């Protein structure tokens, strides 16, 4: 998985609790992304980062926040988890966002269940 | 609105047989189209990338075609193997200006290869 790890890989939590997912890369890529994948939907972008402390919203950012204090780490936080946030979350990385051939490399995913 | 539609949603074929997966898109302005393979419990992995000027590209037993005029792409798998069982995701990139791009993901086709 191209030097990308996600932790935890599985998590079960209760509604209303805070949850933080971590993505760690060893490729020194500038761009990092968080997606969610749900049945009946394609991968949907939650947030992305284009550098340390530089982040922006994706199409489904409500209820999520992110932080990037180091090049290699990108954190996704659910401040107060809801059942609608039950999903599989994927982290991805890319060297740049400006190249038309730029490939995103995906991590192994985190399966989150909110009861 | 940019959209990517894949068909069929699911497909079951016998080992050794060929199959073709379809992708229709309405993404504009078009930059490139990728096919990803996603094994169960794993992140997507890129198989091929096609730009506007390319009609066909092969990667082993996988052959992708692109018709930019009709905005259609196909992924043909030859002599299928059990390891081809996976979801295949079509991802189209649109140029959004300022040297950046936006990805639109299809919902995927789930392929099952049976002995």
mmCIF file with all atom_site columns, C-alpha atoms in Angstrom:
data_model
loop_
_atom_site.group_PDB
_atom_site.id
_atom_site.type_symbol
_atom_site.label_atom_id
_atom_site.label_alt_id
_atom_site.label_comp_id
_atom_site.label_asym_id
_atom_site.label_entity_id
_atom_site.label_seq_id
_atom_site.pdbx_PDB_ins_code
_atom_site.Cartn_x
_atom_site.Cartn_y
_atom_site.Cartn_z
_atom_site.occupancy
_atom_site.B_iso_or_equiv
_atom_site.pdbx_formal_charge
_atom_site.auth_seq_id
_atom_site.auth_comp_id
_atom_site.auth_asym_id
_atom_site.auth_atom_id
_atom_site.pdbx_PDB_model_num
ATOM 1   C CA . UNK A 1 1   ? 0.000   0.000   0.000   1.00 0.00 ? 1   UNK A CA 1
ATOM 2   C CA . UNK A 1 2   ? 2.699   2.438   -1.109  1.00 0.00 ? 2   UNK A CA 1
ATOM 3   C CA . UNK A 1 3   ? 4.083   3.199   2.359   1.00 0.00 ? 3   UNK A CA 1
ATOM 4   C CA . UNK A 1 4   ? 0.769   4.275   3.863   1.00 0.00 ? 4   UNK A CA 1
ATOM 5   C CA . UNK A 1 5   ? -0.566  2.991   7.137   1.00 0.00 ? 5   UNK A CA 1
ATOM 6   C CA . UNK A 1 6   ? -3.852  3.756   8.813   1.00 0.00 ? 6   UNK A CA 1
ATOM 7   C CA . UNK A 1 7   ? -4.738  3.278   12.446  1.00 0.00 ? 7   UNK A CA 1
ATOM 8   C CA . UNK A 1 8   ? -6.803  1.863   13.857  1.00 0.00 ? 8   UNK A CA 1
ATOM 9   C CA . UNK A 1 9   ? -7.874  -0.581  11.153  1.00 0.00 ? 9   UNK A CA 1
ATOM 10  C CA . UNK A 1 10  ? -11.145 -1.286  12.908  1.00 0.00 ? 10  UNK A CA 1
ATOM 11  C CA . UNK A 1 11  ? -13.048 0.706   15.511  1.00 0.00 ? 11  UNK A CA 1
ATOM 12  C CA . UNK A 1 12  ? -16.439 0.453   17.144  1.00 0.00 ? 12  UNK A CA 1
ATOM 13  C CA . UNK A 1 13  ? -17.632 3.475   19.053  1.00 0.00 ? 13  UNK A CA 1
ATOM 14  C CA . UNK A 1 14  ? -20.817 4.963   20.453  1.00 0.00 ? 14  UNK A CA 1
ATOM 15  C CA . UNK A 1 15  ? -22.803 7.920   19.182  1.00 0.00 ? 15  UNK A CA 1
ATOM 16  C CA . UNK A 1 16  ? -21.566 11.199  20.586  1.00 0.00 ? 16  UNK A CA 1
ATOM 17  C CA . UNK A 1 17  ? -18.003 10.120  21.310  1.00 0.00 ? 17  UNK A CA 1
ATOM 18  C CA . UNK A 1 18  ? -14.986 11.736  19.646  1.00 0.00 ? 18  UNK A CA 1
ATOM 19  C CA . UNK A 1 19  ? -12.952 9.607   17.260  1.00 0.00 ? 19  UNK A CA 1
ATOM 20  C CA . UNK A 1 20  ? -9.577  10.256  15.643  1.00 0.00 ? 20  UNK A CA 1
ATOM 21  C CA . UNK A 1 21  ? -8.223  8.274   12.719  1.00 0.00 ? 21  UNK A CA 1
ATOM 22  C CA . UNK A 1 22  ? -4.576  8.482   11.773  1.00 0.00 ? 22  UNK A CA 1
ATOM 23  C CA . UNK A 1 23  ? -2.869  8.235   8.430   1.00 0.00 ? 23  UNK A CA 1
ATOM 24  C CA . UNK A 1 24  ? 0.900   7.890   8.270   1.00 0.00 ? 24  UNK A CA 1
ATOM 25  C CA . UNK A 1 25  ? 3.022   7.940   5.102   1.00 0.00 ? 25  UNK A CA 1
ATOM 26  C CA . UNK A 1 26  ? 6.682   7.254   4.463   1.00 0.00 ? 26  UNK A CA 1
ATOM 27  C CA . UNK A 1 27  ? 6.725   8.560   0.864   1.00 0.00 ? 27  UNK A CA 1
ATOM 28  C CA . UNK A 1 28  ? 7.174   12.256  1.685   1.00 0.00 ? 28  UNK A CA 1
ATOM 29  C CA . UNK A 1 29  ? 4.275   13.135  -0.630  1.00 0.00 ? 29  UNK A CA 1
ATOM 30  C CA . UNK A 1 30  ? 2.918   16.636  -0.296  1.00 0.00 ? 30  UNK A CA 1
ATOM 31  C CA . UNK A 1 31  ? -0.770  15.894  -0.706  1.00 0.00 ? 31  UNK A CA 1
ATOM 32  C CA . UNK A 1 32  ? -2.873  13.751  1.609   1.00 0.00 ? 32  UNK A CA 1
ATOM 33  C CA . UNK A 1 33  ? -6.571  12.980  1.407   1.00 0.00 ? 33  UNK A CA 1
ATOM 34  C CA . UNK A 1 34  ? -9.339  11.437  3.469   1.00 0.00 ? 34  UNK A CA 1
ATOM 35  C CA . UNK A 1 35  ? -12.183 9.613   1.727   1.00 0.00 ? 35  UNK A CA 1
ATOM 36  C CA . UNK A 1 36  ? -15.134 7.628   2.901   1.00 0.00 ? 36  UNK A CA 1
ATOM 37  C CA . UNK A 1 37  ? -16.530 4.651   1.022   1.00 0.00 ? 37  UNK A CA 1
ATOM 38  C CA . UNK A 1 38  ? -20.132 3.542   1.469   1.00 0.00 ? 38  UNK A CA 1
ATOM 39  C CA . UNK A 1 39  ? -22.285 0.991   -0.353  1.00 0.00 ? 39  UNK A CA 1
ATOM 40  C CA . UNK A 1 40  ? -24.039 2.603   -3.298  1.00 0.00 ? 40  UNK A CA 1
ATOM 41  C CA . UNK A 1 41  ? -21.588 5.493   -3.417  1.00 0.00 ? 41  UNK A CA 1
ATOM 42  C CA . UNK A 1 42  ? -18.241 6.050   -5.004  1.00 0.00 ? 42  UNK A CA 1
ATOM 43  C CA . UNK A 1 43  ? -15.355 7.198   -2.875  1.00 0.00 ? 43  UNK A CA 1
ATOM 44  C CA . UNK A 1 44  ? -16.166 10.666  -1.540  1.00 0.00 ? 44  UNK A CA 1
ATOM 45  C CA . UNK A 1 45  ? -13.590 13.239  -0.527  1.00 0.00 ? 45  UNK A CA 1
ATOM 46  C CA . UNK A 1 46  ? -13.874 14.508  3.045   1.00 0.00 ? 46  UNK A CA 1
ATOM 47  C CA . UNK A 1 47  ? -10.825 16.768  3.433   1.00 0.00 ? 47  UNK A CA 1
ATOM 48  C CA . UNK A 1 48  ? -7.416  17.062  1.892   1.00 0.00 ? 48  UNK A CA 1
ATOM 49  C CA . UNK A 1 49  ? -4.101  18.652  2.773   1.00 0.00 ? 49  UNK A CA 1
ATOM 50  C CA . UNK A 1 50  ? -1.588  20.326  0.478   1.00 0.00 ? 50  UNK A CA 1
ATOM 51  C CA . UNK A 1 51  ? 1.101   20.807  3.085   1.00 0.00 ? 51  UNK A CA 1
ATOM 52  C CA . UNK A 1 52  ? 1.807   21.051  6.785   1.00 0.00 ? 52  UNK A CA 1
ATOM 53  C CA . UNK A 1 53  ? -1.024  23.018  8.403   1.00 0.00 ? 53  UNK A CA 1
ATOM 54  C CA . UNK A 1 54  ? -2.648  23.547  4.981   1.00 0.00 ? 54  UNK A CA 1
ATOM 55  C CA . UNK A 1 55  ? -5.986  21.822  4.574   1.00 0.00 ? 55  UNK A CA 1
ATOM 56  C CA . UNK A 1 56  ? -9.196  22.260  2.626   1.00 0.00 ? 56  UNK A CA 1
ATOM 57  C CA . UNK A 1 57  ? -12.682 20.803  2.556   1.00 0.00 ? 57  UNK A CA 1
ATOM 58  C CA . UNK A 1 58  ? -13.972 18.147  0.233   1.00 0.00 ? 58  UNK A CA 1
ATOM 59  C CA . UNK A 1 59  ? -17.518 17.355  -0.802  1.00 0.00 ? 59  UNK A CA 1
ATOM 60  C CA . UNK A 1 60  ? -18.622 15.690  2.465   1.00 0.00 ? 60  UNK A CA 1
ATOM 61  C CA . UNK A 1 61  ? -16.727 17.607  5.158   1.00 0.00 ? 61  UNK A CA 1
ATOM 62  C CA . UNK A 1 62  ? -19.592 18.320  7.592   1.00 0.00 ? 62  UNK A CA 1
ATOM 63  C CA . UNK A 1 63  ? -18.959 16.686  10.965  1.00 0.00 ? 63  UNK A CA 1
ATOM 64  C CA . UNK A 1 64  ? -15.252 16.121  10.266  1.00 0.00 ? 64  UNK A CA 1
ATOM 65  C CA . UNK A 1 65  ? -12.094 18.062  10.993  1.00 0.00 ? 65  UNK A CA 1
ATOM 66  C CA . UNK A 1 66  ? -8.496  17.369  10.058  1.00 0.00 ? 66  UNK A CA 1
ATOM 67  C CA . UNK A 1 67  ? -5.033  18.345  11.125  1.00 0.00 ? 67  UNK A CA 1
ATOM 68  C CA . UNK A 1 68  ? -1.587  17.972  9.648   1.00 0.00 ? 68  UNK A CA 1
ATOM 69  C CA . UNK A 1 69  ? 1.272   18.981  11.931  1.00 0.00 ? 69  UNK A CA 1
ATOM 70  C CA . UNK A 1 70  ? 3.894   16.891  10.126  1.00 0.00 ? 70  UNK A CA 1
ATOM 71  C CA . UNK A 1 71  ? 4.359   15.932  6.490   1.00 0.00 ? 71  UNK A CA 1
ATOM 72  C CA . UNK A 1 72  ? 3.918   12.269  7.280   1.00 0.00 ? 72  UNK A CA 1
ATOM 73  C CA . UNK A 1 73  ? 0.777   12.407  9.423   1.00 0.00 ? 73  UNK A CA 1
ATOM 74  C CA . UNK A 1 74  ? -2.790  13.404  8.578   1.00 0.00 ? 74  UNK A CA 1
ATOM 75  C CA . UNK A 1 75  ? -5.457  13.064  11.253  1.00 0.00 ? 75  UNK A CA 1
ATOM 76  C CA . UNK A 1 76  ? -9.202  12.858  10.733  1.00 0.00 ? 76  UNK A CA 1
ATOM 77  C CA . UNK A 1 77  ? -11.396 13.702  13.723  1.00 0.00 ? 77  UNK A CA 1
ATOM 78  C CA . UNK A 1 78  ? -15.065 13.110  14.253  1.00 0.00 ? 78  UNK A CA 1
ATOM 79  C CA . UNK A 1 79  ? -15.847 15.508  17.084  1.00 0.00 ? 79  UNK A CA 1
ATOM 80  C CA . UNK A 1 80  ? -19.098 13.753  18.000  1.00 0.00 ? 80  UNK A CA 1
ATOM 81  C CA . UNK A 1 81  ? -19.623 10.574  16.050  1.00 0.00 ? 81  UNK A CA 1
ATOM 82  C CA . UNK A 1 82  ? -23.034 9.819   14.543  1.00 0.00 ? 82  UNK A CA 1
ATOM 83  C CA . UNK A 1 83  ? -24.402 6.599   13.050  1.00 0.00 ? 83  UNK A CA 1
ATOM 84  C CA . UNK A 1 84  ? -24.300 8.197   9.583   1.00 0.00 ? 84  UNK A CA 1
ATOM 85  C CA . UNK A 1 85  ? -20.517 8.282   9.896   1.00 0.00 ? 85  UNK A CA 1
ATOM 86  C CA . UNK A 1 86  ? -20.335 4.506   9.988   1.00 0.00 ? 86  UNK A CA 1
ATOM 87  C CA . UNK A 1 87  ? -18.176 3.840   6.946   1.00 0.00 ? 87  UNK A CA 1
ATOM 88  C CA . UNK A 1 88  ? -14.838 2.674   5.639   1.00 0.00 ? 88  UNK A CA 1
ATOM 89  C CA . UNK A 1 89  ? -12.328 5.521   5.623   1.00 0.00 ? 89  UNK A CA 1
ATOM 90  C CA . UNK A 1 90  ? -9.418  5.631   3.220   1.00 0.00 ? 90  UNK A CA 1
ATOM 91  C CA . UNK A 1 91  ? -6.387  7.830   3.318   1.00 0.00 ? 91  UNK A CA 1
ATOM 92  C CA . UNK A 1 92  ? -4.613  8.616   0.049   1.00 0.00 ? 92  UNK A CA 1
ATOM 93  C CA . UNK A 1 93  ? -1.447  10.448  -0.900  1.00 0.00 ? 93  UNK A CA 1
ATOM 94  C CA . UNK A 1 94  ? -0.105  12.047  -4.058  1.00 0.00 ? 94  UNK A CA 1
ATOM 95  C CA . UNK A 1 95  ? 3.024   13.905  -5.071  1.00 0.00 ? 95  UNK A CA 1
ATOM 96  C CA . UNK A 1 96  ? 1.125   16.855  -6.432  1.00 0.00 ? 96  UNK A CA 1
ATOM 97  C CA . UNK A 1 97  ? -2.365  17.956  -7.333  1.00 0.00 ? 97  UNK A CA 1
ATOM 98  C CA . UNK A 1 98  ? -1.386  19.886  -10.396 1.00 0.00 ? 98  UNK A CA 1
ATOM 99  C CA . UNK A 1 99  ? -0.224  17.129  -12.685 1.00 0.00 ? 99  UNK A CA 1
ATOM 100 C CA . UNK A 1 100 ? -2.796  15.694  -15.020 1.00 0.00 ? 100 UNK A CA 1
ATOM 101 C CA . UNK A 1 101 ? -1.194  12.265  -14.633 1.00 0.00 ? 101 UNK A CA 1
ATOM 102 C CA . UNK A 1 102 ? -0.912  12.453  -10.892 1.00 0.00 ? 102 UNK A CA 1
ATOM 103 C CA . UNK A 1 103 ? -1.806  9.191   -9.184  1.00 0.00 ? 103 UNK A CA 1
ATOM 104 C CA . UNK A 1 104 ? -3.293  8.864   -5.739  1.00 0.00 ? 104 UNK A CA 1
ATOM 105 C CA . UNK A 1 105 ? -2.058  5.946   -3.655  1.00 0.00 ? 105 UNK A CA 1
ATOM 106 C CA . UNK A 1 106 ? -4.475  4.571   -1.112  1.00 0.00 ? 106 UNK A CA 1
ATOM 107 C CA . UNK A 1 107 ? -3.992  3.167   2.364   1.00 0.00 ? 107 UNK A CA 1
ATOM 108 C CA . UNK A 1 108 ? -5.590  -0.070  3.596   1.00 0.00 ? 108 UNK A CA 1
ATOM 109 C CA . UNK A 1 109 ? -8.640  1.629   5.122   1.00 0.00 ? 109 UNK A CA 1
ATOM 110 C CA . UNK A 1 110 ? -10.235 1.945   8.553   1.00 0.00 ? 110 UNK A CA 1
ATOM 111 C CA . UNK A 1 111 ? -13.621 0.382   9.193   1.00 0.00 ? 111 UNK A CA 1
ATOM 112 C CA . UNK A 1 112 ? -15.546 2.557   11.659  1.00 0.00 ? 112 UNK A CA 1
ATOM 113 C CA . UNK A 1 113 ? -18.830 1.504   13.224  1.00 0.00 ? 113 UNK A CA 1
ATOM 114 C CA . UNK A 1 114 ? -20.829 4.025   15.252  1.00 0.00 ? 114 UNK A CA 1
ATOM 115 C CA . UNK A 1 115 ? -23.504 2.409   17.396  1.00 0.00 ? 115 UNK A CA 1
ATOM 116 C CA . UNK B 2 1   ? -22.507 18.091  -12.349 1.00 0.00 ? 1   UNK B CA 1
ATOM 117 C CA . UNK B 2 2   ? -19.649 15.694  -13.090 1.00 0.00 ? 2   UNK B CA 1
ATOM 118 C CA . UNK B 2 3   ? -20.774 12.077  -13.017 1.00 0.00 ? 3   UNK B CA 1
ATOM 119 C CA . UNK B 2 4   ? -19.268 8.661   -13.637 1.00 0.00 ? 4   UNK B CA 1
ATOM 120 C CA . UNK B 2 5   ? -21.568 5.708   -14.242 1.00 0.00 ? 5   UNK B CA 1
ATOM 121 C CA . UNK B 2 6   ? -20.304 2.128   -14.253 1.00 0.00 ? 6   UNK B CA 1
ATOM 122 C CA . UNK B 2 7   ? -21.996 -1.011  -15.497 1.00 0.00 ? 7   UNK B CA 1
ATOM 123 C CA . UNK B 2 8   ? -22.755 -3.657  -14.627 1.00 0.00 ? 8   UNK B CA 1
ATOM 124 C CA . UNK B 2 9   ? -22.913 -3.208  -10.848 1.00 0.00 ? 9   UNK B CA 1
ATOM 125 C CA . UNK B 2 10  ? -21.817 -6.792  -10.391 1.00 0.00 ? 10  UNK B CA 1
ATOM 126 C CA . UNK B 2 11  ? -20.682 -9.637  -12.588 1.00 0.00 ? 11  UNK B CA 1
ATOM 127 C CA . UNK B 2 12  ? -19.979 -13.322 -12.087 1.00 0.00 ? 12  UNK B CA 1
ATOM 128 C CA . UNK B 2 13  ? -17.844 -15.175 -14.615 1.00 0.00 ? 13  UNK B CA 1
ATOM 129 C CA . UNK B 2 14  ? -16.139 -18.529 -14.859 1.00 0.00 ? 14  UNK B CA 1
ATOM 130 C CA . UNK B 2 15  ? -12.395 -18.739 -14.491 1.00 0.00 ? 15  UNK B CA 1
ATOM 131 C CA . UNK B 2 16  ? -10.682 -18.470 -17.842 1.00 0.00 ? 16  UNK B CA 1
ATOM 132 C CA . UNK B 2 17  ? -13.444 -16.441 -19.471 1.00 0.00 ? 17  UNK B CA 1
ATOM 133 C CA . UNK B 2 18  ? -13.164 -12.854 -20.689 1.00 0.00 ? 18  UNK B CA 1
ATOM 134 C CA . UNK B 2 19  ? -15.268 -9.932  -19.543 1.00 0.00 ? 19  UNK B CA 1
ATOM 135 C CA . UNK B 2 20  ? -15.736 -6.233  -20.237 1.00 0.00 ? 20  UNK B CA 1
ATOM 136 C CA . UNK B 2 21  ? -16.635 -3.529  -17.757 1.00 0.00 ? 21  UNK B CA 1
ATOM 137 C CA . UNK B 2 22  ? -18.094 -0.216  -18.840 1.00 0.00 ? 22  UNK B CA 1
ATOM 138 C CA . UNK B 2 23  ? -17.646 3.380   -17.679 1.00 0.00 ? 23  UNK B CA 1
ATOM 139 C CA . UNK B 2 24  ? -19.594 6.385   -18.982 1.00 0.00 ? 24  UNK B CA 1
ATOM 140 C CA . UNK B 2 25  ? -18.759 9.865   -17.806 1.00 0.00 ? 25  UNK B CA 1
ATOM 141 C CA . UNK B 2 26  ? -19.951 13.435  -18.098 1.00 0.00 ? 26  UNK B CA 1
ATOM 142 C CA . UNK B 2 27  ? -16.844 15.013  -16.574 1.00 0.00 ? 27  UNK B CA 1
ATOM 143 C CA . UNK B 2 28  ? -15.667 18.247  -18.128 1.00 0.00 ? 28  UNK B CA 1
ATOM 144 C CA . UNK B 2 29  ? -13.109 19.518  -18.927 1.00 0.00 ? 29  UNK B CA 1
ATOM 145 C CA . UNK B 2 30  ? -11.613 16.049  -19.188 1.00 0.00 ? 30  UNK B CA 1
ATOM 146 C CA . UNK B 2 31  ? -8.036  15.427  -18.092 1.00 0.00 ? 31  UNK B CA 1
ATOM 147 C CA . UNK B 2 32  ? -7.619  11.679  -17.727 1.00 0.00 ? 32  UNK B CA 1
ATOM 148 C CA . UNK B 2 33  ? -9.354  8.464   -16.760 1.00 0.00 ? 33  UNK B CA 1
ATOM 149 C CA . UNK B 2 34  ? -8.025  5.781   -14.439 1.00 0.00 ? 34  UNK B CA 1
ATOM 150 C CA . UNK B 2 35  ? -9.166  2.289   -13.695 1.00 0.00 ? 35  UNK B CA 1
ATOM 151 C CA . UNK B 2 36  ? -8.516  1.095   -10.166 1.00 0.00 ? 36  UNK B CA 1
ATOM 152 C CA . UNK B 2 37  ? -8.731  -2.421  -8.779  1.00 0.00 ? 37  UNK B CA 1
ATOM 153 C CA . UNK B 2 38  ? -9.879  -2.779  -5.191  1.00 0.00 ? 38  UNK B CA 1
ATOM 154 C CA . UNK B 2 39  ? -9.496  -6.143  -3.507  1.00 0.00 ? 39  UNK B CA 1
ATOM 155 C CA . UNK B 2 40  ? -11.800 -6.880  -0.592  1.00 0.00 ? 40  UNK B CA 1
ATOM 156 C CA . UNK B 2 41  ? -10.523 -5.170  2.550   1.00 0.00 ? 41  UNK B CA 1
ATOM 157 C CA . UNK B 2 42  ? -7.833  -3.233  0.706   1.00 0.00 ? 42  UNK B CA 1
ATOM 158 C CA . UNK B 2 43  ? -7.416  0.207   -0.793  1.00 0.00 ? 43  UNK B CA 1
ATOM 159 C CA . UNK B 2 44  ? -7.775  0.814   -4.551  1.00 0.00 ? 44  UNK B CA 1
ATOM 160 C CA . UNK B 2 45  ? -4.711  0.304   -6.745  1.00 0.00 ? 45  UNK B CA 1
ATOM 161 C CA . UNK B 2 46  ? -4.297  1.943   -10.150 1.00 0.00 ? 46  UNK B CA 1
ATOM 162 C CA . UNK B 2 47  ? -4.371  -0.377  -13.187 1.00 0.00 ? 47  UNK B CA 1
ATOM 163 C CA . UNK B 2 48  ? -4.189  2.071   -16.076 1.00 0.00 ? 48  UNK B CA 1
ATOM 164 C CA . UNK B 2 49  ? -4.420  5.745   -16.884 1.00 0.00 ? 49  UNK B CA 1
ATOM 165 C CA . UNK B 2 50  ? -5.706  7.118   -20.171 1.00 0.00 ? 50  UNK B CA 1
ATOM 166 C CA . UNK B 2 51  ? -5.481  10.634  -21.512 1.00 0.00 ? 51  UNK B CA 1
ATOM 167 C CA . UNK B 2 52  ? -7.545  12.317  -24.193 1.00 0.00 ? 52  UNK B CA 1
ATOM 168 C CA . UNK B 2 53  ? -5.328  11.180  -27.056 1.00 0.00 ? 53  UNK B CA 1
ATOM 169 C CA . UNK B 2 54  ? -5.112  7.516   -26.055 1.00 0.00 ? 54  UNK B CA 1
ATOM 170 C CA . UNK B 2 55  ? -7.550  4.934   -27.387 1.00 0.00 ? 55  UNK B CA 1
ATOM 171 C CA . UNK B 2 56  ? -6.175  1.736   -25.916 1.00 0.00 ? 56  UNK B CA 1
ATOM 172 C CA . UNK B 2 57  ? -3.778  0.806   -23.160 1.00 0.00 ? 57  UNK B CA 1
ATOM 173 C CA . UNK B 2 58  ? -2.859  -2.615  -21.842 1.00 0.00 ? 58  UNK B CA 1
ATOM 174 C CA . UNK B 2 59  ? -1.500  -3.821  -18.537 1.00 0.00 ? 59  UNK B CA 1
ATOM 175 C CA . UNK B 2 60  ? -1.010  -7.562  -18.743 1.00 0.00 ? 60  UNK B CA 1
ATOM 176 C CA . UNK B 2 61  ? -4.419  -9.200  -19.118 1.00 0.00 ? 61  UNK B CA 1
ATOM 177 C CA . UNK B 2 62  ? -6.168  -5.854  -18.590 1.00 0.00 ? 62  UNK B CA 1
ATOM 178 C CA . UNK B 2 63  ? -6.924  -3.662  -21.609 1.00 0.00 ? 63  UNK B CA 1
ATOM 179 C CA . UNK B 2 64  ? -8.591  -0.284  -21.252 1.00 0.00 ? 64  UNK B CA 1
ATOM 180 C CA . UNK B 2 65  ? -10.171 1.646   -24.094 1.00 0.00 ? 65  UNK B CA 1
ATOM 181 C CA . UNK B 2 66  ? -11.271 5.247   -24.246 1.00 0.00 ? 66  UNK B CA 1
ATOM 182 C CA . UNK B 2 67  ? -13.627 6.999   -26.649 1.00 0.00 ? 67  UNK B CA 1
ATOM 183 C CA . UNK B 2 68  ? -13.384 10.667  -25.720 1.00 0.00 ? 68  UNK B CA 1
ATOM 184 C CA . UNK B 2 69  ? -16.035 11.632  -28.244 1.00 0.00 ? 69  UNK B CA 1
ATOM 185 C CA . UNK B 2 70  ? -18.735 9.468   -26.698 1.00 0.00 ? 70  UNK B CA 1
ATOM 186 C CA . UNK B 2 71  ? -17.214 9.780   -23.202 1.00 0.00 ? 71  UNK B CA 1
ATOM 187 C CA . UNK B 2 72  ? -17.016 6.055   -22.703 1.00 0.00 ? 72  UNK B CA 1
ATOM 188 C CA . UNK B 2 73  ? -14.324 3.739   -21.433 1.00 0.00 ? 73  UNK B CA 1
ATOM 189 C CA . UNK B 2 74  ? -14.143 0.006   -21.043 1.00 0.00 ? 74  UNK B CA 1
ATOM 190 C CA . UNK B 2 75  ? -11.905 -2.389  -19.169 1.00 0.00 ? 75  UNK B CA 1
ATOM 191 C CA . UNK B 2 76  ? -11.462 -5.785  -20.773 1.00 0.00 ? 76  UNK B CA 1
ATOM 192 C CA . UNK B 2 77  ? -10.093 -8.670  -18.747 1.00 0.00 ? 77  UNK B CA 1
ATOM 193 C CA . UNK B 2 78  ? -8.728  -11.604 -20.701 1.00 0.00 ? 78  UNK B CA 1
ATOM 194 C CA . UNK B 2 79  ? -8.526  -15.182 -19.443 1.00 0.00 ? 79  UNK B CA 1
ATOM 195 C CA . UNK B 2 80  ? -9.812  -14.287 -16.003 1.00 0.00 ? 80  UNK B CA 1
ATOM 196 C CA . UNK B 2 81  ? -8.224  -15.697 -12.864 1.00 0.00 ? 81  UNK B CA 1
ATOM 197 C CA . UNK B 2 82  ? -9.595  -16.149 -9.370  1.00 0.00 ? 82  UNK B CA 1
ATOM 198 C CA . UNK B 2 83  ? -7.354  -13.295 -8.258  1.00 0.00 ? 83  UNK B CA 1
ATOM 199 C CA . UNK B 2 84  ? -9.265  -10.943 -10.560 1.00 0.00 ? 84  UNK B CA 1
ATOM 200 C CA . UNK B 2 85  ? -12.190 -11.080 -8.133  1.00 0.00 ? 85  UNK B CA 1
ATOM 201 C CA . UNK B 2 86  ? -12.404 -7.496  -6.911  1.00 0.00 ? 86  UNK B CA 1
ATOM 202 C CA . UNK B 2 87  ? -14.198 -4.214  -7.413  1.00 0.00 ? 87  UNK B CA 1
ATOM 203 C CA . UNK B 2 88  ? -13.100 -2.155  -10.400 1.00 0.00 ? 88  UNK B CA 1
ATOM 204 C CA . UNK B 2 89  ? -13.468 1.578   -10.059 1.00 0.00 ? 89  UNK B CA 1
ATOM 205 C CA . UNK B 2 90  ? -13.447 4.126   -12.881 1.00 0.00 ? 90  UNK B CA 1
ATOM 206 C CA . UNK B 2 91  ? -12.095 7.529   -11.853 1.00 0.00 ? 91  UNK B CA 1
ATOM 207 C CA . UNK B 2 92  ? -12.231 10.558  -14.118 1.00 0.00 ? 92  UNK B CA 1
ATOM 208 C CA . UNK B 2 93  ? -10.132 13.662  -13.574 1.00 0.00 ? 93  UNK B CA 1
ATOM 209 C CA . UNK B 2 94  ? -11.338 17.138  -14.519 1.00 0.00 ? 94  UNK B CA 1
ATOM 210 C CA . UNK B 2 95  ? -9.156  20.206  -14.766 1.00 0.00 ? 95  UNK B CA 1
ATOM 211 C CA . UNK B 2 96  ? -10.432 22.816  -12.333 1.00 0.00 ? 96  UNK B CA 1
ATOM 212 C CA . UNK B 2 97  ? -8.059  25.600  -13.234 1.00 0.00 ? 97  UNK B CA 1
ATOM 213 C CA . UNK B 2 98  ? -5.051  27.001  -11.448 1.00 0.00 ? 98  UNK B CA 1
ATOM 214 C CA . UNK B 2 99  ? -3.131  23.783  -12.178 1.00 0.00 ? 99  UNK B CA 1
ATOM 215 C CA . UNK B 2 100 ? -5.398  21.645  -10.064 1.00 0.00 ? 100 UNK B CA 1
ATOM 216 C CA . UNK B 2 101 ? -7.839  18.860  -10.813 1.00 0.00 ? 101 UNK B CA 1
ATOM 217 C CA . UNK B 2 102 ? -10.867 17.170  -9.296  1.00 0.00 ? 102 UNK B CA 1
ATOM 218 C CA . UNK B 2 103 ? -11.557 13.456  -9.250  1.00 0.00 ? 103 UNK B CA 1
ATOM 219 C CA . UNK B 2 104 ? -14.977 11.903  -9.765  1.00 0.00 ? 104 UNK B CA 1
ATOM 220 C CA . UNK B 2 105 ? -15.276 8.269   -8.711  1.00 0.00 ? 105 UNK B CA 1
ATOM 221 C CA . UNK B 2 106 ? -17.642 5.701   -10.129 1.00 0.00 ? 106 UNK B CA 1
ATOM 222 C CA . UNK B 2 107 ? -19.433 3.331   -7.747  1.00 0.00 ? 107 UNK B CA 1
ATOM 223 C CA . UNK B 2 108 ? -17.499 0.386   -9.105  1.00 0.00 ? 108 UNK B CA 1
ATOM 224 C CA . UNK B 2 109 ? -18.244 -2.985  -10.662 1.00 0.00 ? 109 UNK B CA 1
ATOM 225 C CA . UNK B 2 110 ? -17.907 -5.987  -8.372  1.00 0.00 ? 110 UNK B CA 1
ATOM 226 C CA . UNK B 2 111 ? -16.411 -8.894  -10.301 1.00 0.00 ? 111 UNK B CA 1
ATOM 227 C CA . UNK B 2 112 ? -16.507 -12.434 -8.987  1.00 0.00 ? 112 UNK B CA 1
ATOM 228 C CA . UNK B 2 113 ? -14.516 -15.107 -10.796 1.00 0.00 ? 113 UNK B CA 1
ATOM 229 C CA . UNK B 2 114 ? -15.597 -18.623 -9.878  1.00 0.00 ? 114 UNK B CA 1
ATOM 230 C CA . UNK B 2 115 ? -13.839 -21.936 -10.543 1.00 0.00 ? 115 UNK B CA 1
#
